[in-house]
Amino acid sequence: MQFPEAVILVFAKAPIAGEVKTRLIPALGTAAATDLHAQLVRHTLTTVVYADICPVQLWCAPDTTHPFFAECQRNFAVTLHTQQGSDLGARMVHAFDAALQEYRRAVIIGSDCPLLTAHDITTTLSALRDGYNAVLGPAQDGGYVLLGLKQAPPALFDNIPWGTANVLVLTRERLQQLQWRVTELAPHWDVDRPEDLAHPFMQKLLLEISPE
């Protein structure tokens, strides 16, 4: 294990039909969109757990009781934690605060960026170890797919219009206001919209999912 003093926080929703990948339902149908979400979570956990970079926590919504999360705990070396907060920003602050009581550095990711690699994680943790205060992984759609921190001030997350194209710009502004040393990864593509399904990786993944 390369960074035992750090932790990866994977945010994931339970695969409940009609509540996940809703923007993909018109293209895929409800059942296939739900199955795709579950496959993306498994893919993300496979990437970060088997690389043996550092401990991995799975932060679950709405809580840890869904059978899918029990399956993840059986199949991957993860601990389960319940997301808490009124919006995504509050939930991330809570997860970071909890993790940073035990670990010196934390990296938060979702499950919508299947091309995120173990190298991205190790690059992030190396930068934090070497003196950067934050590492940001931009998404091509204006959000971000990764955030690495050593502390998580609420001001970094308050009043952000999550799910919009303004998330990345506003987060950069907040980081600048903190006068932190910040570095960024190369932008990544993520899976949010029907047009994202045309990506070769998604075409391969969709072959494993039965249409509705």
PDB file of N, CA, C and O in Angstrom, residues 47-121:
ATOM      1  N   THR A  47     -11.137  -0.368  -9.881  1.00  0.00           N
ATOM      2  CA  THR A  47      -9.974   0.461 -10.199  1.00  0.00           C
ATOM      3  C   THR A  47      -9.208   0.867  -8.950  1.00  0.00           C
ATOM      4  O   THR A  47      -7.983   0.740  -8.883  1.00  0.00           O
ATOM      5  N   VAL A  48      -9.928   1.361  -7.936  1.00  0.00           N
ATOM      6  CA  VAL A  48      -9.219   1.948  -6.792  1.00  0.00           C
ATOM      7  C   VAL A  48      -8.837   0.917  -5.732  1.00  0.00           C
ATOM      8  O   VAL A  48      -7.820   1.082  -5.046  1.00  0.00           O
ATOM      9  N   VAL A  49      -9.617  -0.158  -5.604  1.00  0.00           N
ATOM     10  CA  VAL A  49      -9.311  -1.150  -4.567  1.00  0.00           C
ATOM     11  C   VAL A  49      -8.155  -2.043  -4.987  1.00  0.00           C
ATOM     12  O   VAL A  49      -7.195  -2.242  -4.228  1.00  0.00           O
ATOM     13  N   TYR A  50      -8.204  -2.567  -6.210  1.00  0.00           N
ATOM     14  CA  TYR A  50      -7.175  -3.520  -6.619  1.00  0.00           C
ATOM     15  C   TYR A  50      -5.829  -2.868  -6.888  1.00  0.00           C
ATOM     16  O   TYR A  50      -4.804  -3.539  -6.931  1.00  0.00           O
ATOM     17  N   ALA A  51      -5.798  -1.534  -7.034  1.00  0.00           N
ATOM     18  CA  ALA A  51      -4.519  -0.843  -7.181  1.00  0.00           C
ATOM     19  C   ALA A  51      -3.766  -0.784  -5.856  1.00  0.00           C
ATOM     20  O   ALA A  51      -2.560  -0.520  -5.847  1.00  0.00           O
ATOM     21  N   ASP A  52      -4.470  -1.004  -4.738  1.00  0.00           N
ATOM     22  CA  ASP A  52      -3.851  -1.049  -3.404  1.00  0.00           C
ATOM     23  C   ASP A  52      -3.056   0.219  -3.112  1.00  0.00           C
ATOM     24  O   ASP A  52      -1.925   0.171  -2.640  1.00  0.00           O
ATOM     25  N   ILE A  53      -3.691   1.370  -3.392  1.00  0.00           N
ATOM     26  CA  ILE A  53      -3.041   2.661  -3.184  1.00  0.00           C
ATOM     27  C   ILE A  53      -3.126   3.076  -1.726  1.00  0.00           C
ATOM     28  O   ILE A  53      -2.150   3.509  -1.112  1.00  0.00           O
ATOM     29  N   CYS A  54      -4.328   2.946  -1.164  1.00  0.00           N
ATOM     30  CA  CYS A  54      -4.604   3.356   0.207  1.00  0.00           C
ATOM     31  C   CYS A  54      -5.968   2.775   0.578  1.00  0.00           C
ATOM     32  O   CYS A  54      -6.645   2.188  -0.272  1.00  0.00           O
ATOM     33  N   PRO A  55      -6.399   2.906   1.832  1.00  0.00           N
ATOM     34  CA  PRO A  55      -7.732   2.424   2.192  1.00  0.00           C
ATOM     35  C   PRO A  55      -8.823   3.106   1.360  1.00  0.00           C
ATOM     36  O   PRO A  55      -8.650   4.237   0.889  1.00  0.00           O
ATOM     37  N   VAL A  56      -9.942   2.395   1.185  1.00  0.00           N
ATOM     38  CA  VAL A  56     -11.066   2.908   0.394  1.00  0.00           C
ATOM     39  C   VAL A  56     -12.337   2.855   1.235  1.00  0.00           C
ATOM     40  O   VAL A  56     -12.653   1.820   1.827  1.00  0.00           O
ATOM     41  N   GLN A  57     -13.050   3.969   1.279  1.00  0.00           N
ATOM     42  CA  GLN A  57     -14.349   4.035   1.935  1.00  0.00           C
ATOM     43  C   GLN A  57     -15.428   4.252   0.884  1.00  0.00           C
ATOM     44  O   GLN A  57     -15.259   5.067  -0.030  1.00  0.00           O
ATOM     45  N   LEU A  58     -16.538   3.529   1.008  1.00  0.00           N
ATOM     46  CA  LEU A  58     -17.684   3.710   0.119  1.00  0.00           C
ATOM     47  C   LEU A  58     -18.751   4.497   0.874  1.00  0.00           C
ATOM     48  O   LEU A  58     -19.294   4.021   1.874  1.00  0.00           O
ATOM     49  N   TRP A  59     -19.010   5.714   0.405  1.00  0.00           N
ATOM     50  CA  TRP A  59     -19.989   6.593   1.033  1.00  0.00           C
ATOM     51  C   TRP A  59     -21.312   6.462   0.282  1.00  0.00           C
ATOM     52  O   TRP A  59     -21.402   6.785  -0.896  1.00  0.00           O
ATOM     53  N   CYS A  60     -22.313   5.959   0.993  1.00  0.00           N
ATOM     54  CA  CYS A  60     -23.540   5.451   0.393  1.00  0.00           C
ATOM     55  C   CYS A  60     -24.722   6.403   0.585  1.00  0.00           C
ATOM     56  O   CYS A  60     -24.866   7.023   1.638  1.00  0.00           O
ATOM     57  N   ALA A  61     -25.575   6.479  -0.418  1.00  0.00           N
ATOM     58  CA  ALA A  61     -26.814   7.250  -0.324  1.00  0.00           C
ATOM     59  C   ALA A  61     -27.979   6.381  -0.821  1.00  0.00           C
ATOM     60  O   ALA A  61     -27.827   5.648  -1.797  1.00  0.00           O
ATOM     61  N   PRO A  62     -29.134   6.395  -0.133  1.00  0.00           N
ATOM     62  CA  PRO A  62     -29.416   7.249   1.020  1.00  0.00           C
ATOM     63  C   PRO A  62     -28.795   6.751   2.335  1.00  0.00           C
ATOM     64  O   PRO A  62     -28.662   7.512   3.280  1.00  0.00           O
ATOM     65  N   ASP A  63     -28.426   5.477   2.388  1.00  0.00           N
ATOM     66  CA  ASP A  63     -27.752   4.922   3.569  1.00  0.00           C
ATOM     67  C   ASP A  63     -27.062   3.626   3.139  1.00  0.00           C
ATOM     68  O   ASP A  63     -27.007   3.312   1.954  1.00  0.00           O
ATOM     69  N   THR A  64     -26.560   2.885   4.105  1.00  0.00           N
ATOM     70  CA  THR A  64     -25.757   1.695   3.780  1.00  0.00           C
ATOM     71  C   THR A  64     -26.577   0.411   3.695  1.00  0.00           C
ATOM     72  O   THR A  64     -26.003  -0.658   3.493  1.00  0.00           O
ATOM     73  N   THR A  65     -27.905   0.488   3.800  1.00  0.00           N
ATOM     74  CA  THR A  65     -28.709  -0.728   3.963  1.00  0.00           C
ATOM     75  C   THR A  65     -29.069  -1.429   2.654  1.00  0.00           C
ATOM     76  O   THR A  65     -29.522  -2.570   2.684  1.00  0.00           O
ATOM     77  N   HIS A  66     -28.902  -0.782   1.524  1.00  0.00           N
ATOM     78  CA  HIS A  66     -29.287  -1.422   0.254  1.00  0.00           C
ATOM     79  C   HIS A  66     -28.414  -2.654   0.014  1.00  0.00           C
ATOM     80  O   HIS A  66     -27.197  -2.613   0.234  1.00  0.00           O
ATOM     81  N   PRO A  67     -29.001  -3.765  -0.446  1.00  0.00           N
ATOM     82  CA  PRO A  67     -28.219  -4.990  -0.682  1.00  0.00           C
ATOM     83  C   PRO A  67     -27.027  -4.793  -1.616  1.00  0.00           C
ATOM     84  O   PRO A  67     -26.025  -5.511  -1.499  1.00  0.00           O
ATOM     85  N   PHE A  68     -27.123  -3.849  -2.528  1.00  0.00           N
ATOM     86  CA  PHE A  68     -26.006  -3.597  -3.438  1.00  0.00           C
ATOM     87  C   PHE A  68     -24.747  -3.207  -2.673  1.00  0.00           C
ATOM     88  O   PHE A  68     -23.639  -3.627  -3.020  1.00  0.00           O
ATOM     89  N   PHE A  69     -24.909  -2.412  -1.621  1.00  0.00           N
ATOM     90  CA  PHE A  69     -23.743  -1.990  -0.849  1.00  0.00           C
ATOM     91  C   PHE A  69     -23.147  -3.154  -0.063  1.00  0.00           C
ATOM     92  O   PHE A  69     -21.930  -3.244   0.101  1.00  0.00           O
ATOM     93  N   ALA A  70     -23.992  -4.046   0.406  1.00  0.00           N
ATOM     94  CA  ALA A  70     -23.482  -5.255   1.062  1.00  0.00           C
ATOM     95  C   ALA A  70     -22.682  -6.093   0.075  1.00  0.00           C
ATOM     96  O   ALA A  70     -21.635  -6.666   0.425  1.00  0.00           O
ATOM     97  N   GLU A  71     -23.157  -6.161  -1.160  1.00  0.00           N
ATOM     98  CA  GLU A  71     -22.419  -6.872  -2.215  1.00  0.00           C
ATOM     99  C   GLU A  71     -21.055  -6.224  -2.429  1.00  0.00           C
ATOM    100  O   GLU A  71     -20.032  -6.919  -2.538  1.00  0.00           O
ATOM    101  N   CYS A  72     -21.025  -4.885  -2.480  1.00  0.00           N
ATOM    102  CA  CYS A  72     -19.754  -4.182  -2.669  1.00  0.00           C
ATOM    103  C   CYS A  72     -18.797  -4.465  -1.519  1.00  0.00           C
ATOM    104  O   CYS A  72     -17.593  -4.659  -1.739  1.00  0.00           O
ATOM    105  N   GLN A  73     -19.318  -4.510  -0.314  1.00  0.00           N
ATOM    106  CA  GLN A  73     -18.456  -4.773   0.842  1.00  0.00           C
ATOM    107  C   GLN A  73     -17.912  -6.200   0.800  1.00  0.00           C
ATOM    108  O   GLN A  73     -16.755  -6.429   1.180  1.00  0.00           O
ATOM    109  N   ARG A  74     -18.716  -7.132   0.320  1.00  0.00           N
ATOM    110  CA  ARG A  74     -18.250  -8.520   0.200  1.00  0.00           C
ATOM    111  C   ARG A  74     -17.163  -8.656  -0.864  1.00  0.00           C
ATOM    112  O   ARG A  74     -16.190  -9.397  -0.684  1.00  0.00           O
ATOM    113  N   ASN A  75     -17.336  -7.967  -1.967  1.00  0.00           N
ATOM    114  CA  ASN A  75     -16.463  -8.175  -3.127  1.00  0.00           C
ATOM    115  C   ASN A  75     -15.240  -7.263  -3.174  1.00  0.00           C
ATOM    116  O   ASN A  75     -14.300  -7.519  -3.934  1.00  0.00           O
ATOM    117  N   PHE A  76     -15.262  -6.204  -2.376  1.00  0.00           N
ATOM    118  CA  PHE A  76     -14.156  -5.245  -2.386  1.00  0.00           C
ATOM    119  C   PHE A  76     -13.776  -4.924  -0.940  1.00  0.00           C
ATOM    120  O   PHE A  76     -14.600  -4.957  -0.045  1.00  0.00           O
ATOM    121  N   ALA A  77     -12.544  -4.564  -0.742  1.00  0.00           N
ATOM    122  CA  ALA A  77     -12.075  -4.234   0.610  1.00  0.00           C
ATOM    123  C   ALA A  77     -12.432  -2.787   0.935  1.00  0.00           C
ATOM    124  O   ALA A  77     -11.573  -1.901   0.953  1.00  0.00           O
ATOM    125  N   VAL A  78     -13.727  -2.549   1.183  1.00  0.00           N
ATOM    126  CA  VAL A  78     -14.198  -1.208   1.495  1.00  0.00           C
ATOM    127  C   VAL A  78     -14.968  -1.225   2.807  1.00  0.00           C
ATOM    128  O   VAL A  78     -15.533  -2.249   3.203  1.00  0.00           O
ATOM    129  N   THR A  79     -14.992  -0.078   3.466  1.00  0.00           N
ATOM    130  CA  THR A  79     -15.891   0.124   4.586  1.00  0.00           C
ATOM    131  C   THR A  79     -17.059   0.977   4.103  1.00  0.00           C
ATOM    132  O   THR A  79     -16.916   1.790   3.184  1.00  0.00           O
ATOM    133  N   LEU A  80     -18.219   0.778   4.706  1.00  0.00           N
ATOM    134  CA  LEU A  80     -19.437   1.480   4.295  1.00  0.00           C
ATOM    135  C   LEU A  80     -19.739   2.635   5.243  1.00  0.00           C
ATOM    136  O   LEU A  80     -19.638   2.496   6.467  1.00  0.00           O
ATOM    137  N   HIS A  81     -20.156   3.754   4.663  1.00  0.00           N
ATOM    138  CA  HIS A  81     -20.465   4.956   5.435  1.00  0.00           C
ATOM    139  C   HIS A  81     -21.674   5.632   4.802  1.00  0.00           C
ATOM    140  O   HIS A  81     -21.851   5.583   3.587  1.00  0.00           O
ATOM    141  N   THR A  82     -22.499   6.267   5.618  1.00  0.00           N
ATOM    142  CA  THR A  82     -23.703   6.924   5.120  1.00  0.00           C
ATOM    143  C   THR A  82     -23.439   8.393   4.821  1.00  0.00           C
ATOM    144  O   THR A  82     -22.922   9.120   5.673  1.00  0.00           O
ATOM    145  N   GLN A  83     -23.791   8.821   3.618  1.00  0.00           N
ATOM    146  CA  GLN A  83     -23.703  10.243   3.280  1.00  0.00           C
ATOM    147  C   GLN A  83     -24.697  11.026   4.140  1.00  0.00           C
ATOM    148  O   GLN A  83     -25.833  10.587   4.338  1.00  0.00           O
ATOM    149  N   GLN A  84     -24.262  12.189   4.609  1.00  0.00           N
ATOM    150  CA  GLN A  84     -25.122  13.025   5.445  1.00  0.00           C
ATOM    151  C   GLN A  84     -24.996  14.471   5.027  1.00  0.00           C
ATOM    152  O   GLN A  84     -23.890  14.991   4.905  1.00  0.00           O
ATOM    153  N   GLY A  85     -26.149  15.124   4.818  1.00  0.00           N
ATOM    154  CA  GLY A  85     -26.132  16.534   4.441  1.00  0.00           C
ATOM    155  C   GLY A  85     -27.283  16.863   3.518  1.00  0.00           C
ATOM    156  O   GLY A  85     -27.848  15.988   2.853  1.00  0.00           O
ATOM    157  N   SER A  86     -27.612  18.139   3.454  1.00  0.00           N
ATOM    158  CA  SER A  86     -28.786  18.581   2.699  1.00  0.00           C
ATOM    159  C   SER A  86     -28.541  18.669   1.197  1.00  0.00           C
ATOM    160  O   SER A  86     -29.485  18.663   0.409  1.00  0.00           O
ATOM    161  N   ASP A  87     -27.276  18.785   0.783  1.00  0.00           N
ATOM    162  CA  ASP A  87     -26.956  18.771  -0.637  1.00  0.00           C
ATOM    163  C   ASP A  87     -25.589  18.117  -0.814  1.00  0.00           C
ATOM    164  O   ASP A  87     -24.955  17.705   0.161  1.00  0.00           O
ATOM    165  N   LEU A  88     -25.147  18.016  -2.052  1.00  0.00           N
ATOM    166  CA  LEU A  88     -23.890  17.313  -2.320  1.00  0.00           C
ATOM    167  C   LEU A  88     -22.726  17.973  -1.592  1.00  0.00           C
ATOM    168  O   LEU A  88     -21.845  17.280  -1.054  1.00  0.00           O
ATOM    169  N   GLY A  89     -22.697  19.300  -1.551  1.00  0.00           N
ATOM    170  CA  GLY A  89     -21.606  19.979  -0.875  1.00  0.00           C
ATOM    171  C   GLY A  89     -21.540  19.630   0.600  1.00  0.00           C
ATOM    172  O   GLY A  89     -20.466  19.329   1.135  1.00  0.00           O
ATOM    173  N   ALA A  90     -22.679  19.653   1.270  1.00  0.00           N
ATOM    174  CA  ALA A  90     -22.716  19.315   2.691  1.00  0.00           C
ATOM    175  C   ALA A  90     -22.316  17.864   2.914  1.00  0.00           C
ATOM    176  O   ALA A  90     -21.635  17.540   3.900  1.00  0.00           O
ATOM    177  N   ARG A  91     -22.718  16.991   2.005  1.00  0.00           N
ATOM    178  CA  ARG A  91     -22.363  15.575   2.150  1.00  0.00           C
ATOM    179  C   ARG A  91     -20.852  15.367   1.972  1.00  0.00           C
ATOM    180  O   ARG A  91     -20.245  14.551   2.662  1.00  0.00           O
ATOM    181  N   MET A  92     -20.250  16.122   1.050  1.00  0.00           N
ATOM    182  CA  MET A  92     -18.809  16.003   0.860  1.00  0.00           C
ATOM    183  C   MET A  92     -18.048  16.559   2.063  1.00  0.00           C
ATOM    184  O   MET A  92     -17.049  15.974   2.498  1.00  0.00           O
ATOM    185  N   VAL A  93     -18.493  17.686   2.598  1.00  0.00           N
ATOM    186  CA  VAL A  93     -17.850  18.241   3.787  1.00  0.00           C
ATOM    187  C   VAL A  93     -17.891  17.235   4.931  1.00  0.00           C
ATOM    188  O   VAL A  93     -16.891  17.003   5.621  1.00  0.00           O
ATOM    189  N   HIS A  94     -19.053  16.621   5.127  1.00  0.00           N
ATOM    190  CA  HIS A  94     -19.190  15.632   6.204  1.00  0.00           C
ATOM    191  C   HIS A  94     -18.229  14.465   6.004  1.00  0.00           C
ATOM    192  O   HIS A  94     -17.551  14.029   6.956  1.00  0.00           O
ATOM    193  N   ALA A  95     -18.151  13.957   4.772  1.00  0.00           N
ATOM    194  CA  ALA A  95     -17.286  12.805   4.491  1.00  0.00           C
ATOM    195  C   ALA A  95     -15.814  13.181   4.668  1.00  0.00           C
ATOM    196  O   ALA A  95     -15.044  12.423   5.277  1.00  0.00           O
ATOM    197  N   PHE A  96     -15.427  14.328   4.139  1.00  0.00           N
ATOM    198  CA  PHE A  96     -14.041  14.773   4.316  1.00  0.00           C
ATOM    199  C   PHE A  96     -13.711  14.949   5.795  1.00  0.00           C
ATOM    200  O   PHE A  96     -12.654  14.503   6.265  1.00  0.00           O
ATOM    201  N   ASP A  97     -14.599  15.620   6.538  1.00  0.00           N
ATOM    202  CA  ASP A  97     -14.328  15.856   7.956  1.00  0.00           C
ATOM    203  C   ASP A  97     -14.158  14.543   8.715  1.00  0.00           C
ATOM    204  O   ASP A  97     -13.246  14.405   9.541  1.00  0.00           O
ATOM    205  N   ALA A  98     -15.029  13.587   8.429  1.00  0.00           N
ATOM    206  CA  ALA A  98     -14.941  12.294   9.109  1.00  0.00           C
ATOM    207  C   ALA A  98     -13.637  11.583   8.745  1.00  0.00           C
ATOM    208  O   ALA A  98     -12.940  11.043   9.615  1.00  0.00           O
ATOM    209  N   ALA A  99     -13.296  11.605   7.461  1.00  0.00           N
ATOM    210  CA  ALA A  99     -12.102  10.893   7.008  1.00  0.00           C
ATOM    211  C   ALA A  99     -10.827  11.545   7.529  1.00  0.00           C
ATOM    212  O   ALA A  99      -9.875  10.852   7.925  1.00  0.00           O
ATOM    213  N   LEU A 100     -10.796  12.868   7.542  1.00  0.00           N
ATOM    214  CA  LEU A 100      -9.574  13.569   7.920  1.00  0.00           C
ATOM    215  C   LEU A 100      -9.337  13.591   9.431  1.00  0.00           C
ATOM    216  O   LEU A 100      -8.292  14.056   9.885  1.00  0.00           O
ATOM    217  N   GLN A 101     -10.273  13.069  10.197  1.00  0.00           N
ATOM    218  CA  GLN A 101     -10.003  12.835  11.612  1.00  0.00           C
ATOM    219  C   GLN A 101      -9.087  11.627  11.804  1.00  0.00           C
ATOM    220  O   GLN A 101      -8.401  11.510  12.818  1.00  0.00           O
ATOM    221  N   GLU A 102      -9.102  10.740  10.800  1.00  0.00           N
ATOM    222  CA  GLU A 102      -8.319   9.504  10.890  1.00  0.00           C
ATOM    223  C   GLU A 102      -7.125   9.494   9.946  1.00  0.00           C
ATOM    224  O   GLU A 102      -6.106   8.866  10.237  1.00  0.00           O
ATOM    225  N   TYR A 103      -7.249  10.176   8.804  1.00  0.00           N
ATOM    226  CA  TYR A 103      -6.218  10.156   7.774  1.00  0.00           C
ATOM    227  C   TYR A 103      -5.710  11.571   7.514  1.00  0.00           C
ATOM    228  O   TYR A 103      -6.417  12.552   7.734  1.00  0.00           O
ATOM    229  N   ARG A 104      -4.506  11.678   6.986  1.00  0.00           N
ATOM    230  CA  ARG A 104      -3.895  12.993   6.737  1.00  0.00           C
ATOM    231  C   ARG A 104      -4.363  13.606   5.423  1.00  0.00           C
ATOM    232  O   ARG A 104      -4.356  14.834   5.272  1.00  0.00           O
ATOM    233  N   ARG A 105      -4.747  12.772   4.469  1.00  0.00           N
ATOM    234  CA  ARG A 105      -5.166  13.248   3.162  1.00  0.00           C
ATOM    235  C   ARG A 105      -6.342  12.406   2.675  1.00  0.00           C
ATOM    236  O   ARG A 105      -6.419  11.220   2.986  1.00  0.00           O
ATOM    237  N   ALA A 106      -7.218  13.023   1.884  1.00  0.00           N
ATOM    238  CA  ALA A 106      -8.379  12.296   1.360  1.00  0.00           C
ATOM    239  C   ALA A 106      -8.655  12.735  -0.073  1.00  0.00           C
ATOM    240  O   ALA A 106      -8.484  13.904  -0.426  1.00  0.00           O
ATOM    241  N   VAL A 107      -9.093  11.775  -0.873  1.00  0.00           N
ATOM    242  CA  VAL A 107      -9.476  12.026  -2.262  1.00  0.00           C
ATOM    243  C   VAL A 107     -10.905  11.543  -2.441  1.00  0.00           C
ATOM    244  O   VAL A 107     -11.220  10.384  -2.135  1.00  0.00           O
ATOM    245  N   ILE A 108     -11.766  12.422  -2.923  1.00  0.00           N
ATOM    246  CA  ILE A 108     -13.153  12.049  -3.142  1.00  0.00           C
ATOM    247  C   ILE A 108     -13.408  11.914  -4.644  1.00  0.00           C
ATOM    248  O   ILE A 108     -12.954  12.741  -5.440  1.00  0.00           O
ATOM    249  N   ILE A 109     -14.087  10.833  -5.009  1.00  0.00           N
ATOM    250  CA  ILE A 109     -14.468  10.593  -6.405  1.00  0.00           C
ATOM    251  C   ILE A 109     -15.892  10.057  -6.433  1.00  0.00           C
ATOM    252  O   ILE A 109     -16.410   9.556  -5.427  1.00  0.00           O
ATOM    253  N   GLY A 110     -16.523  10.162  -7.595  1.00  0.00           N
ATOM    254  CA  GLY A 110     -17.813   9.534  -7.802  1.00  0.00           C
ATOM    255  C   GLY A 110     -17.631   8.263  -8.612  1.00  0.00           C
ATOM    256  O   GLY A 110     -16.538   7.697  -8.671  1.00  0.00           O
ATOM    257  N   SER A 111     -18.706   7.848  -9.250  1.00  0.00           N
ATOM    258  CA  SER A 111     -18.617   6.637 -10.082  1.00  0.00           C
ATOM    259  C   SER A 111     -18.972   6.930 -11.539  1.00  0.00           C
ATOM    260  O   SER A 111     -19.213   6.014 -12.316  1.00  0.00           O
ATOM    261  N   ASP A 112     -18.977   8.211 -11.907  1.00  0.00           N
ATOM    262  CA  ASP A 112     -19.388   8.610 -13.260  1.00  0.00           C
ATOM    263  C   ASP A 112     -18.225   8.787 -14.222  1.00  0.00           C
ATOM    264  O   ASP A 112     -18.424   9.206 -15.353  1.00  0.00           O
ATOM    265  N   CYS A 113     -17.020   8.506 -13.766  1.00  0.00           N
ATOM    266  CA  CYS A 113     -15.831   8.731 -14.617  1.00  0.00           C
ATOM    267  C   CYS A 113     -15.054   7.427 -14.743  1.00  0.00           C
ATOM    268  O   CYS A 113     -14.049   7.220 -14.051  1.00  0.00           O
ATOM    269  N   PRO A 114     -15.492   6.531 -15.619  1.00  0.00           N
ATOM    270  CA  PRO A 114     -14.857   5.211 -15.706  1.00  0.00           C
ATOM    271  C   PRO A 114     -13.432   5.223 -16.236  1.00  0.00           C
ATOM    272  O   PRO A 114     -12.727   4.226 -16.098  1.00  0.00           O
ATOM    273  N   LEU A 115     -12.992   6.327 -16.825  1.00  0.00           N
ATOM    274  CA  LEU A 115     -11.613   6.398 -17.320  1.00  0.00           C
ATOM    275  C   LEU A 115     -10.647   6.988 -16.292  1.00  0.00           C
ATOM    276  O   LEU A 115      -9.455   7.118 -16.560  1.00  0.00           O
ATOM    277  N   LEU A 116     -11.145   7.319 -15.105  1.00  0.00           N
ATOM    278  CA  LEU A 116     -10.260   7.731 -14.018  1.00  0.00           C
ATOM    279  C   LEU A 116      -9.378   6.542 -13.652  1.00  0.00           C
ATOM    280  O   LEU A 116      -9.856   5.416 -13.524  1.00  0.00           O
ATOM    281  N   THR A 117      -8.087   6.781 -13.475  1.00  0.00           N
ATOM    282  CA  THR A 117      -7.143   5.679 -13.295  1.00  0.00           C
ATOM    283  C   THR A 117      -6.492   5.708 -11.921  1.00  0.00           C
ATOM    284  O   THR A 117      -6.528   6.720 -11.205  1.00  0.00           O
ATOM    285  N   ALA A 118      -5.861   4.602 -11.579  1.00  0.00           N
ATOM    286  CA  ALA A 118      -5.072   4.550 -10.352  1.00  0.00           C
ATOM    287  C   ALA A 118      -3.959   5.587 -10.399  1.00  0.00           C
ATOM    288  O   ALA A 118      -3.605   6.178  -9.371  1.00  0.00           O
ATOM    289  N   HIS A 119      -3.420   5.843 -11.587  1.00  0.00           N
ATOM    290  CA  HIS A 119      -2.370   6.856 -11.725  1.00  0.00           C
ATOM    291  C   HIS A 119      -2.892   8.241 -11.338  1.00  0.00           C
ATOM    292  O   HIS A 119      -2.165   9.041 -10.730  1.00  0.00           O
ATOM    293  N   ASP A 120      -4.137   8.549 -11.692  1.00  0.00           N
ATOM    294  CA  ASP A 120      -4.732   9.824 -11.292  1.00  0.00           C
ATOM    295  C   ASP A 120      -4.763   9.954  -9.770  1.00  0.00           C
ATOM    296  O   ASP A 120      -4.496  11.032  -9.218  1.00  0.00           O
ATOM    297  N   ILE A 121      -5.099   8.859  -9.098  1.00  0.00           N
ATOM    298  CA  ILE A 121      -5.170   8.884  -7.637  1.00  0.00           C
ATOM    299  C   ILE A 121      -3.775   9.055  -7.030  1.00  0.00           C
ATOM    300  O   ILE A 121      -3.571   9.871  -6.125  1.00  0.00           O
TER     301      ILE A 121
END
